[in-house]
mmCIF file of C-alpha atoms in Angstrom:
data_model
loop_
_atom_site.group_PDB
_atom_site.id
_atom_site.type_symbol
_atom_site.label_atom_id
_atom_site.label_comp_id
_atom_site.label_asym_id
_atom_site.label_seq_id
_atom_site.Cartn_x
_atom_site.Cartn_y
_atom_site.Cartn_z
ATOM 1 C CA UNK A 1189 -4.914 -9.510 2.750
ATOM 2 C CA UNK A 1190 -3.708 -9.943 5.990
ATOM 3 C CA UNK A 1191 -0.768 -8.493 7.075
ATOM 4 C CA UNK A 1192 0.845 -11.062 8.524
ATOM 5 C CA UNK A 1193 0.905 -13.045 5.079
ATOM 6 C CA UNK A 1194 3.309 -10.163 3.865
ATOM 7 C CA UNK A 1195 7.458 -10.057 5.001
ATOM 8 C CA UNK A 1196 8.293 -6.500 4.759
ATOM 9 C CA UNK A 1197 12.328 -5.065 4.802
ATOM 10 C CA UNK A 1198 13.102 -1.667 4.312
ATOM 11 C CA UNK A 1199 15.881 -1.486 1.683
ATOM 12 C CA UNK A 1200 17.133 2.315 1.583
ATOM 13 C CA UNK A 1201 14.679 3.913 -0.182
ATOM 14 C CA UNK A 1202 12.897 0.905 -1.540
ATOM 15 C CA UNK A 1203 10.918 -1.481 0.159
ATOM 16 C CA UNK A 1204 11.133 -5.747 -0.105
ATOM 17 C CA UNK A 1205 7.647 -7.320 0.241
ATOM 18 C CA UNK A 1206 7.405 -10.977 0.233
ATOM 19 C CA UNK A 1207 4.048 -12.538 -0.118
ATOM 20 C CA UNK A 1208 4.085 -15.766 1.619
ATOM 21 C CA UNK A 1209 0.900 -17.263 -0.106
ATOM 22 C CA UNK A 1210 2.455 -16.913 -3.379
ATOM 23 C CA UNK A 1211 6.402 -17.373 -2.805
ATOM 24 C CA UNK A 1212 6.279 -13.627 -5.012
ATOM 25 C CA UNK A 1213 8.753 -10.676 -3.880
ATOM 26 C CA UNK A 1214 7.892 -7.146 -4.797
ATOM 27 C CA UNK A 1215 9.564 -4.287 -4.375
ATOM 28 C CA UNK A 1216 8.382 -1.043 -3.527
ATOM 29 C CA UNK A 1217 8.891 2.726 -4.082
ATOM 30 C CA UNK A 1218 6.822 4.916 -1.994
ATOM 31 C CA UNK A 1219 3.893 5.589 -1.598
ATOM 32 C CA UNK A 1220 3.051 1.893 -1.907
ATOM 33 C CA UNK A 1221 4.848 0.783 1.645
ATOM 34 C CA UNK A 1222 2.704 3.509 3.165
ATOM 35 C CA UNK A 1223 -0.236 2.888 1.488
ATOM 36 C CA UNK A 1224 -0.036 -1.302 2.908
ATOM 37 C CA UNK A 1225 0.450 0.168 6.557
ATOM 38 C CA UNK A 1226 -2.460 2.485 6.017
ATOM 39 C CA UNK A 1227 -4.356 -0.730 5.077
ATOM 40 C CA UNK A 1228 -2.587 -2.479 7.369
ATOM 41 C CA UNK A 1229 -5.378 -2.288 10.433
ATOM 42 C CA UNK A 1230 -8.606 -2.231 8.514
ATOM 43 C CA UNK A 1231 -10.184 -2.046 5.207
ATOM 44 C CA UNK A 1232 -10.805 1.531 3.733
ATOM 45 C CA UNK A 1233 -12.278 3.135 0.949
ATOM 46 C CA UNK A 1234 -10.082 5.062 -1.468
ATOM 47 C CA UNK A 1235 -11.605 8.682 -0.018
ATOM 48 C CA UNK A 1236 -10.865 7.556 3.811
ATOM 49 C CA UNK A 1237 -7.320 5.927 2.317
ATOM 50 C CA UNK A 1238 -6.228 9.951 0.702
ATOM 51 C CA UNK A 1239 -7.799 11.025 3.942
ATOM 52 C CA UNK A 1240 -5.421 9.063 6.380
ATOM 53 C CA UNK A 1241 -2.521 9.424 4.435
ATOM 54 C CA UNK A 1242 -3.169 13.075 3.921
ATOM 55 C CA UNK A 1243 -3.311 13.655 7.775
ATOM 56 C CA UNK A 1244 -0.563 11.268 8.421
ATOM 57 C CA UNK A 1245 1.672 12.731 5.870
ATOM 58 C CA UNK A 1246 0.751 16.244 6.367
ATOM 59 C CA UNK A 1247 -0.472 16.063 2.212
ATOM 60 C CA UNK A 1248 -2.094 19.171 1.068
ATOM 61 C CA UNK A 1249 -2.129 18.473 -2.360
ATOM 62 C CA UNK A 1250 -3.037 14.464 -2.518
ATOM 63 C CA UNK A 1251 -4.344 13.702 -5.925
ATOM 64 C CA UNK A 1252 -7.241 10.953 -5.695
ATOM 65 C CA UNK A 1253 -6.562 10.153 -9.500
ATOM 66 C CA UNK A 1254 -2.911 8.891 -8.329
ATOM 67 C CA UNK A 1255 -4.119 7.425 -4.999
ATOM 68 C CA UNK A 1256 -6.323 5.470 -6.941
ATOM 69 C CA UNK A 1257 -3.772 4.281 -9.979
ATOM 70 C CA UNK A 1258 -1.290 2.999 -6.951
ATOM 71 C CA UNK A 1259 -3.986 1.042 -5.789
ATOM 72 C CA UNK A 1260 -4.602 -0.802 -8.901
ATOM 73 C CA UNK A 1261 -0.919 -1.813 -9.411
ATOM 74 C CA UNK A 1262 -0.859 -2.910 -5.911
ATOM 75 C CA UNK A 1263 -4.265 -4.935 -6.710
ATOM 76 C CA UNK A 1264 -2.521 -6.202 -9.898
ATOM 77 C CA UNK A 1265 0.541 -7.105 -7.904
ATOM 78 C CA UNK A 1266 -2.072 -9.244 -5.365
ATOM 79 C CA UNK A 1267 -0.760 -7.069 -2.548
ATOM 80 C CA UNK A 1268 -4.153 -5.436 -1.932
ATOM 81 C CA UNK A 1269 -7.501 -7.157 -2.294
ATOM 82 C CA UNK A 1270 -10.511 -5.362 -3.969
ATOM 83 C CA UNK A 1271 -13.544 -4.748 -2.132
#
């Protein structure tokens, strides 16, 4: 998904997404607002996803099992497109 089909406002600690394509507005807790800009640029496999936002975030502990269940709601929320 590209991410100029996405209108994104910071709200506090929330985020507003709406999805032009489908006229749907989500909102967001983090991590999923930083897990759409990691995707942002290019397409990534879960490992090299927990890998950027590990290094980005300074993450010592990321947990692939949880990386991996926010990516599936954001799949399920047609946010993020399965490869």
């Amino acid at each position: 998904m590209s991410a100029a089909s996405l209108r994104v406002v910071p709200l506090d600690d929330l985020t507003l997404i709406y999805h032009r394509a489908s006229g749907m507005t989500h909102l967001l807790a983090p991590p999923a607002p930083e897990i759409l800009d990691a995707l942002a640029a290019a397409p990534l496999t879960s490992a090299a996803l927990l890998a950027r936002l590990a290094d980005e975030f300074d993450l010592s502990d990321a947990d692939p099992a949880a990386l991996v269940a926010r990516l599936d709601e954001l799949v399920a929320a047609g946010l993020v497109e399965k490869r």
